Amino acid sequence: MAFIELRDLWFSYSPESEPVIKNINLDIEKGSYTAILGHNGCGKSTLAKLACGIIPPGKGKVFVDGIDTADESRAFDVRKKCGMVFQNPDNQLVASIVEEDVAFAPENLGLPRKEIRKRVDEALATVDMSAYAKHATNKLSGGQKQRVAIAGMLAMGPECIVFDEATAMLDPAGRKEIAEAMKRLNSEIGMTVITITHYMSEAVEAGRVIVMNDGEIAADGTPEEIFSQVEKLRSISLAVPQVTELMYELERDGYGFPRGILHAMDAADAIESAVREARR
Amino acid sequence: MLKDITFGQYYPGDSILHRADARIKIIILIEYMIIALAARSLLAVAVSVAFTVFLVVASKIKPGLLLKSVKPLIFVLIFTAAINLFFTAGEGDPVVHWNFINIYREGIVNALLMAVRLLSLVLGSSVLLSFTTTPLDLTDAIESLLSPLKKLKVPVHEFAMMMSIALKFIPTLIEETNKIISAQKARCADFDSGNIFRRVKALIPVLIPLFVSAVKRAEELADAMECRCYHGGEGRTRLKELKSRPGDYVFLLCATAITAGVILLNSITTQEVFDFCKTLFS
């Protein structure tokens, strides 16, 4: 059984409007790192909210660790298992002092004070914000605020965190901070990470990429598989990572390169060896 | 102009006032307001001013910040002082008489008294509560003080949570307002000319986007809070429990004594004080 299971899922915000999610079947495995790509309005944020049980499914079923999210009486259990980090850092911090904000979720769970303290300290250490525990949240940079938001989720003790365009409002430095934090969460503590983004450079880091278009899954596979289909991505108005685009253009001009090169250093190696080959 | 609003902002620090129990601070603030408003005789005013100075010094808040908190009130201060100065009719001859303007001795005293009162109210409540108490402590304290009302089915926790969020969002919304003002200025909006009615009207294009965005923020915040398992005050625990130490009670006792003292001192007139001093030294 997969950690999150979506079964024949349909969803629309009002009965008369066009459905935003059309018949999606999807399994997210425990401990995996998944990126969901798609242009604005393709339903990727809705899909994330459905997967966390913030909104109940219209038609079909959503299971989080075997729990049906439509079951109101267990909404609490679903939320505890699956956290979510939102786009705007200002709109998800509840308290004005860092550690008080991180403590919000464990407080809601009614944990004893010692346990709250422990979780807050651990969560802040994980996102490398321990030094800021007593600082005011509104004086932090965007990336730091978003790290506090992540710590706030970690303190709840979830098994999965969904990042709903968590880097969209950050500057490049902040974006890098958060991308690294996501990667670390997945590789070091085995957190199931789902990131919704339109930055290709972030999707490249994931283990699995799902491309959404018009409420449906347009492609699903490893980053190498997805980004080698340059024409297909362009047809649904998505850009490809710059490195992949370069390799694609070179290949079209008749240079033979292996497909699925995603990182700049790999590309440099491939080009170097090709140049050596040609000299010989 | 909006940059200067410091109301409701917490300044981290480590002073007696930062460490004091927020519940005690609220009670002392009520007493403090009584002191500031009741003080009428010279001696009582002197005591209330001394108490204010003590609070300001004890808070270790930088004087620059305090000035900032007073700055937006300068207009109100001058206005009330002026009204008191010109419109207090006194016995005896006016000190200044020019055309229809009469300024009496009582008017000058009243104007000064009013200015001192307002100033100490603002300074005292800032350093006693908002500058030195985190919004969460503040709301915890209010919740704790009002908790007897829970028995009457008053939603005390919800009220406290609403207040803490409102306080937390003041700096965010001020920043947003400044951004909107700049954006509207870039489209040739004029906020600085015309009479008062025109200026108020000019603010409408600022207020509407501000409200829209505030509602959107509220929706997002509600989602984020739900995500973190928020479900009202029931079964909620706290990272920091409010704890009052013996020192807090000493503080409270002193403040109560000062309040009683000020009310008593009010009945002693300045003349009596002079007389008393005379008998003391003769």
XYZ file of C-alpha atoms in Angstrom:
562
model
C 0.000 0.000 0.000
C 1.349 3.401 -0.957
C 1.479 6.260 1.554
C -0.860 8.516 -0.419
C -3.340 6.934 -2.808
C -5.592 8.881 -5.138
C -8.328 6.780 -6.759
C -10.482 7.964 -9.684
C -10.296 11.455 -8.271
C -12.472 14.279 -9.598
C -12.795 17.726 -8.136
C -14.418 21.048 -8.986
C -14.786 24.123 -6.805
C -18.474 24.601 -7.625
C -21.005 22.233 -9.198
C -21.440 24.239 -12.416
C -17.749 24.972 -13.071
C -15.321 22.915 -15.109
C -13.610 20.229 -12.983
C -10.041 21.158 -11.984
C -9.033 17.561 -11.318
C -10.123 14.993 -13.868
C -9.979 11.317 -13.058
C -6.566 11.098 -11.424
C -5.064 7.860 -10.149
C -1.801 8.266 -8.332
C 0.300 6.528 -5.700
C 2.964 8.324 -3.679
C 5.334 5.936 -1.911
C 6.589 6.469 1.606
C 10.001 8.147 1.738
C 9.843 9.279 -1.873
C 10.664 12.706 -3.285
C 8.145 13.793 -5.890
C 7.890 17.008 -7.866
C 4.614 18.047 -9.458
C 5.044 20.386 -12.421
C 2.559 22.294 -14.479
C 1.695 25.791 -15.632
C -0.636 28.088 -13.684
C -4.175 26.828 -13.272
C -3.440 23.227 -14.229
C -4.756 21.973 -10.891
C -1.488 21.176 -9.181
C -2.195 23.171 -6.014
C -5.682 21.673 -5.793
C -4.160 18.228 -6.141
C -1.813 18.973 -3.239
C -4.642 20.159 -1.007
C -6.633 17.051 -1.867
C -3.655 14.822 -1.110
C -3.278 16.359 2.367
C -6.951 16.178 3.111
C -7.389 19.956 3.499
C -10.216 19.722 0.989
C -12.326 16.576 0.662
C -12.481 14.847 -2.743
C -15.418 15.615 -5.050
C -15.677 12.154 -6.574
C -13.306 9.268 -5.949
C -11.189 8.507 -2.930
C -8.042 9.828 -1.274
C -6.207 7.695 1.263
C -3.372 8.993 3.429
C -1.622 6.053 5.060
C -4.803 4.080 4.625
C -7.121 6.720 6.097
C -9.937 8.029 3.925
C -9.695 11.852 3.902
C -13.458 12.152 3.366
C -13.948 10.735 6.865
C -14.472 13.888 8.957
C -13.962 12.044 12.223
C -10.371 11.212 11.260
C -9.437 14.553 9.717
C -7.132 15.125 12.649
C -5.141 11.929 12.000
C -4.719 12.823 8.339
C -3.442 16.304 9.152
C -0.998 14.926 11.680
C 0.516 12.644 9.042
C 0.675 15.084 6.185
C 1.864 18.655 6.630
C 1.853 21.445 4.118
C 4.082 24.471 3.559
C 2.383 27.266 1.623
C 3.555 29.881 -0.809
C 3.397 33.083 1.228
C 5.605 32.884 4.314
C 3.772 35.764 6.003
C 0.401 34.068 5.850
C 1.314 30.854 7.588
C 3.190 32.046 10.640
C 0.821 32.384 13.564
C 3.026 33.785 16.306
C 5.448 36.665 16.222
C 8.336 34.866 17.921
C 10.057 32.030 16.062
C 9.917 29.351 18.752
C 6.347 30.214 19.715
C 5.320 29.727 16.130
C 7.101 26.397 15.812
C 5.376 25.304 19.028
C 1.913 26.006 17.600
C 1.265 22.540 16.146
C 2.494 20.488 19.139
C 0.477 22.811 21.377
C -2.609 22.049 19.348
C -1.902 18.350 19.721
C -1.988 18.806 23.483
C 1.509 17.443 24.112
C 3.187 17.865 27.502
C 5.477 20.871 27.789
C 8.720 18.911 27.892
C 7.836 17.128 24.657
C 6.906 20.440 22.981
C 10.245 21.926 24.009
C 12.108 18.911 22.626
C 10.240 18.960 19.319
C 10.702 22.703 18.870
C 14.443 22.486 19.487
C 14.848 19.516 17.171
C 12.766 21.059 14.409
C 14.690 24.335 14.555
C 17.991 22.449 14.491
C 16.873 20.461 11.427
C 16.242 23.627 9.421
C 19.336 25.296 10.879
C 17.413 28.080 12.628
C 18.286 27.370 16.275
C 20.120 30.665 16.574
C 16.921 32.538 15.753
C 14.637 30.834 18.292
C 13.855 34.048 20.165
C 13.784 36.386 17.172
C 10.726 38.202 15.850
C 9.317 36.470 12.756
C 8.640 39.696 10.867
C 12.332 40.652 10.963
C 13.462 37.481 9.135
C 14.199 37.157 5.421
C 11.768 35.281 3.177
C 13.907 32.151 3.101
C 14.282 32.190 6.879
C 10.522 32.624 7.360
C 9.891 29.691 5.087
C 12.403 27.609 7.068
C 10.500 28.505 10.242
C 7.314 27.365 8.511
C 9.007 24.050 7.691
C 10.135 23.716 11.316
C 6.550 24.399 12.384
C 5.471 21.452 10.287
C 8.312 19.192 11.477
C 7.367 19.863 15.099
C 3.983 18.313 14.388
C 5.792 15.072 13.533
C 4.332 14.386 10.067
C 5.454 11.611 7.748
C 4.975 13.688 4.644
C 5.349 17.378 3.834
C 3.799 18.955 0.757
C 5.446 22.167 -0.440
C 2.858 24.179 -2.348
C 5.059 26.513 -4.423
C 6.975 27.222 -1.247
C 9.787 28.927 -3.169
C 7.682 31.028 -5.534
C 7.887 34.222 -3.469
C 11.555 33.950 -2.514
C 14.678 35.483 -3.980
C 17.241 33.129 -5.564
C 19.200 32.797 -2.293
C 16.044 31.945 -0.349
C 14.956 29.512 -3.047
C 18.257 27.688 -2.748
C 17.921 27.493 1.059
C 14.508 25.880 0.806
C 15.444 23.539 -2.046
C 18.374 22.292 0.024
C 16.187 21.887 3.101
C 13.705 19.786 1.089
C 16.464 17.561 -0.209
C 17.919 17.109 3.271
C 14.543 16.240 4.797
C 14.135 13.502 2.259
C 17.624 12.050 2.306
C 18.484 12.467 5.998
C 15.294 11.816 7.912
C 13.427 9.909 5.243
C 10.538 12.369 5.026
C 8.130 11.870 2.146
C 8.421 15.120 0.197
C 6.055 16.384 -2.475
C 6.975 19.688 -4.042
C 4.745 21.661 -6.329
C 6.742 24.066 -8.394
C 7.288 25.658 -11.725
C 11.016 25.900 -11.318
C 12.557 23.155 -13.429
C 15.790 23.305 -11.456
C 13.877 22.118 -8.375
C 12.071 19.349 -10.191
C 15.396 17.986 -11.407
C 16.388 17.205 -7.809
C 13.359 14.972 -7.217
C 13.249 11.231 -7.652
C 10.012 11.348 -9.570
C 8.400 14.060 -11.682
C 4.693 14.294 -12.404
C 3.607 16.738 -15.083
C 0.048 18.014 -14.871
C -1.927 19.595 -17.655
C -5.534 20.683 -17.562
C -6.422 18.610 -14.506
C -4.840 15.448 -15.810
C -1.486 13.748 -15.453
C 0.380 14.403 -18.698
C 3.581 12.575 -17.810
C 4.978 10.636 -14.884
C 8.506 9.289 -14.510
C 12.049 9.974 -13.408
C 13.454 13.451 -14.179
C 15.631 11.881 -16.912
C 12.607 10.339 -18.614
C 10.460 13.451 -18.314
C 12.962 16.037 -19.409
C 14.119 14.093 -22.429
C 10.646 14.633 -23.916
C 11.361 18.229 -24.821
C 8.655 18.568 -27.517
C 5.974 17.191 -25.259
C 6.805 19.595 -22.438
C 6.818 22.507 -24.880
C 3.445 21.471 -26.257
C 1.897 21.992 -22.824
C 3.764 25.294 -22.463
C 6.355 24.170 -19.960
C 9.999 25.083 -20.230
C 12.713 22.474 -19.858
C 15.807 22.924 -17.675
C 18.465 24.965 -19.497
C 20.972 22.124 -19.540
C 18.455 19.737 -21.038
C 17.517 22.320 -23.644
C 21.157 22.791 -24.637
C 21.684 19.054 -25.021
C 18.458 18.793 -27.012
C 19.510 21.531 -29.419
C 22.979 19.971 -29.852
C 21.433 16.615 -30.531
C 19.071 18.092 -33.112
C 22.085 19.561 -34.894
C 23.479 16.064 -35.269
C 25.749 15.661 -32.278
C 25.103 12.375 -30.551
C 24.688 12.801 -26.827
C 23.101 10.456 -24.343
C 19.575 11.506 -23.397
C 18.485 12.609 -19.942
C 21.405 14.829 -18.929
C 20.057 17.197 -16.257
C 22.991 18.684 -14.401
C 25.444 21.272 -15.676
C 28.515 19.256 -14.660
C 27.254 16.103 -16.416
C 26.639 18.142 -19.542
C 30.135 19.635 -19.360
C 31.634 16.142 -19.014
C 29.650 14.843 -21.988
C 30.664 17.786 -24.180
C 34.305 17.494 -23.103
C 34.496 13.838 -23.964
C 32.768 14.501 -27.300
C 35.296 17.207 -28.135
C 38.189 14.854 -27.227
C 36.634 12.188 -29.397
C 36.418 14.572 -32.350
C 40.078 15.619 -32.008
C 41.306 12.093 -32.104
C 4.071 58.238 8.170
C 3.028 54.634 8.608
C 6.565 53.621 9.373
C 6.294 55.388 12.679
C 3.486 53.285 14.078
C 5.015 51.181 16.797
C 1.807 50.216 18.548
C 1.483 46.567 19.402
C 5.033 45.686 18.461
C 7.228 43.587 20.653
C 10.877 44.421 21.135
C 12.869 41.457 22.388
C 14.960 42.222 25.434
C 15.809 41.124 28.912
C 14.535 43.483 31.589
C 12.396 43.140 34.714
C 9.392 44.141 32.626
C 10.197 41.541 29.959
C 10.364 38.845 32.592
C 7.320 39.872 34.620
C 4.134 37.810 34.391
C 1.890 39.205 31.674
C -1.226 38.820 33.841
C 0.313 40.955 36.554
C 1.350 43.467 33.922
C -2.227 43.770 32.682
C -3.527 44.404 36.200
C -0.762 46.931 36.798
C -1.625 48.627 33.495
C -5.216 49.099 34.700
C -3.912 50.574 37.919
C -1.486 52.698 35.949
C -4.318 54.128 33.857
C -6.175 55.046 37.041
C -3.039 56.739 38.342
C -2.436 58.696 35.150
C -6.036 59.839 34.783
C -6.817 60.473 38.429
C -3.713 62.452 39.321
C -4.829 66.048 39.722
C -2.837 67.724 42.446
C 0.780 68.660 41.870
C 2.094 65.982 44.190
C -0.068 63.243 42.658
C 1.075 64.197 39.164
C 4.676 64.155 40.351
C 4.211 60.641 41.707
C 2.566 59.423 38.492
C 5.358 60.958 36.392
C 7.945 59.334 38.645
C 6.202 55.990 38.205
C 6.234 56.434 34.416
C 9.940 57.279 34.466
C 10.579 54.192 36.585
C 8.713 51.978 34.092
C 10.520 53.472 31.114
C 13.927 53.000 32.725
C 13.070 49.501 33.929
C 12.006 48.414 30.450
C 15.466 49.170 28.980
C 13.747 50.177 25.729
C 15.854 52.524 23.616
C 14.731 56.184 23.936
C 14.638 56.472 20.146
C 11.932 53.836 19.959
C 9.917 55.560 22.645
C 10.091 58.846 20.764
C 8.846 57.029 17.695
C 5.865 55.714 19.614
C 4.986 59.227 20.764
C 5.535 60.907 17.394
C 2.201 60.019 15.760
C 0.447 61.460 18.801
C 2.043 64.866 18.717
C -0.891 66.337 16.822
C -3.444 64.925 19.278
C -1.292 66.126 22.139
C -1.063 69.699 20.848
C -4.739 69.717 19.938
C -5.999 68.652 23.373
C -3.550 70.937 25.118
C -4.684 73.869 22.969
C -8.383 73.198 23.611
C -7.720 73.082 27.327
C -5.621 76.211 27.134
C -8.161 78.341 25.301
C -11.451 76.999 26.546
C -10.915 76.674 30.256
C -12.649 79.559 31.962
C -11.128 80.386 35.296
C -11.862 82.678 38.172
C -9.947 85.902 38.446
C -8.335 87.849 35.632
C -7.033 86.158 32.498
C -3.261 85.922 32.188
C -3.385 86.799 28.500
C -6.118 88.894 26.991
C -6.091 89.616 23.262
C -9.255 90.346 21.289
C -11.577 87.425 22.050
C -8.844 85.132 23.381
C -8.625 84.767 27.122
C -6.107 82.471 28.735
C -6.547 81.808 32.429
C -4.169 80.333 34.936
C -6.388 77.272 35.243
C -6.239 76.817 31.480
C -2.451 76.632 31.498
C -2.517 74.143 34.365
C -5.156 72.025 32.619
C -3.279 72.031 29.310
C -0.058 70.925 30.961
C -1.872 68.295 32.988
C -3.573 66.920 29.888
C -0.303 66.745 27.951
C 1.469 64.978 30.806
C -1.423 62.532 31.210
C -1.599 61.605 27.542
C 2.142 61.282 27.256
C 2.453 59.063 30.289
C -0.534 56.946 29.190
C 1.087 56.229 25.839
C 4.585 55.686 27.220
C 3.442 53.645 30.192
C 1.170 51.318 28.286
C 3.785 50.837 25.552
C 6.620 49.889 27.875
C 4.428 48.034 30.336
C 2.662 45.881 27.802
C 3.166 46.022 24.055
C 6.931 46.594 23.895
C 7.846 44.064 26.551
C 5.217 41.339 26.152
C 5.040 38.973 23.189
C 1.570 38.954 21.621
C 1.204 35.306 22.543
C 1.994 35.995 26.206
C -0.401 38.893 26.105
C -3.256 36.827 24.743
C -2.462 33.961 27.086
C -2.692 36.429 29.931
C -5.994 37.845 28.714
C -7.325 34.334 28.262
C -6.217 33.412 31.750
C -7.652 36.569 33.335
C -10.966 36.176 31.523
C -11.198 32.424 31.977
C -13.942 32.691 34.629
C -16.150 33.956 31.775
C -15.812 30.584 30.021
C -18.391 29.282 32.433
C -20.828 31.787 30.931
C -20.050 30.341 27.468
C -18.061 33.398 26.389
C -15.584 32.250 23.679
C -12.559 33.507 25.589
C -9.958 31.421 23.755
C -11.238 32.418 20.320
C -11.252 36.052 21.351
C -7.675 35.806 22.610
C -6.497 34.008 19.452
C -8.130 36.642 17.266
C -6.366 39.362 19.174
C -2.961 37.731 18.971
C -3.286 37.253 15.218
C -4.428 40.847 14.784
C -1.348 42.034 16.685
C 0.943 39.745 14.703
C -0.336 41.099 11.403
C 0.024 44.801 12.219
C 3.578 45.077 10.824
C 2.666 42.968 7.783
C -0.355 45.095 6.945
C 1.568 48.330 7.482
C 4.183 47.118 5.013
C 1.433 46.186 2.584
C -0.232 49.596 2.932
C 3.048 51.312 2.121
C 3.447 49.140 -0.964
C -0.073 49.948 -2.162
C 0.484 53.655 -1.551
C 3.663 53.515 -3.632
C 1.889 51.573 -6.366
C -0.955 54.089 -6.488
C 1.479 56.996 -6.440
C 3.234 55.431 -9.416
C -0.107 55.723 -11.205
C -0.327 59.404 -10.324
C -2.564 59.103 -7.278
C -2.359 62.274 -5.232
C -2.500 61.850 -1.459
C -0.981 65.104 -0.299
C -3.014 67.950 -1.763
C -6.511 69.279 -1.407
C -8.606 69.681 1.681
C -9.163 67.036 4.304
C -12.191 65.529 2.492
C -10.285 65.134 -0.732
C -7.419 63.494 1.091
C -9.690 61.037 2.845
C -11.322 60.235 -0.480
C -7.901 59.705 -2.023
C -7.303 56.926 0.483
C -10.153 54.784 -0.867
C -7.984 53.249 -3.629
C -5.559 52.277 -0.877
C -8.100 50.820 1.512
C -9.958 48.628 -0.970
C -6.926 46.597 -2.131
C -5.776 46.434 1.476
C -9.062 44.886 2.577
C -9.117 42.450 -0.325
C -5.615 41.272 0.442
C -6.350 41.047 4.175
C -9.283 38.727 3.469
C -7.103 36.596 1.195
C -4.436 36.430 3.872
C -7.035 35.380 6.400
C -8.144 32.506 4.169
C -4.608 31.278 3.671
C -3.833 31.600 7.360
C -6.936 29.585 8.216
C -5.733 26.797 5.902
C -2.266 26.893 7.426
C -3.681 26.774 10.955
C -5.918 23.834 10.107
C -2.909 22.094 8.615
C -1.228 22.441 11.970
C -4.130 20.732 13.698
C -5.667 23.869 15.196
C -9.079 23.070 16.621
C -9.826 25.779 19.161
C -8.723 25.997 22.745
C -9.874 22.594 23.890
C -7.098 20.209 24.905
C -4.417 22.709 23.931
C -1.187 22.784 25.910
C 1.422 25.500 26.049
C 5.146 25.715 25.458
C 5.369 28.491 28.002
C 3.007 28.395 30.913
C 2.426 31.754 32.554
C 4.163 31.712 35.874
C 4.156 34.424 38.483
C 7.115 34.724 40.811
C 7.220 36.416 44.216
C 8.796 39.442 42.542
C 5.677 39.882 40.404
C 3.504 40.109 43.495
C 5.855 42.647 45.062
C 5.584 44.686 41.864
C 1.792 44.424 41.974
C 1.702 45.426 45.633
C 3.883 48.473 44.994
C 1.713 49.533 42.063
C -1.425 49.174 44.170
C 0.162 51.196 46.945
C 1.079 53.928 44.462
C -2.479 53.974 43.099
C -3.895 54.373 46.571
C -1.264 57.012 47.315
C -2.112 59.053 44.230
C -5.813 59.045 45.062
C -5.025 60.155 48.590
C -2.560 62.799 47.419
C -5.243 64.251 45.169
C -7.065 65.537 48.197
C -3.999 67.425 49.373
C -3.697 70.743 47.577
C -0.456 72.377 46.596
C -1.053 75.098 49.157
C -1.186 72.522 51.919
C 2.098 71.021 50.752
C 3.764 74.432 50.876
C 2.378 75.058 54.308
C 3.580 71.694 55.473
C 7.072 72.369 54.163
C 7.080 75.761 55.857
C 6.182 74.298 59.237
C 8.791 71.621 58.698
C 11.620 74.085 58.124
C 10.595 76.814 60.561
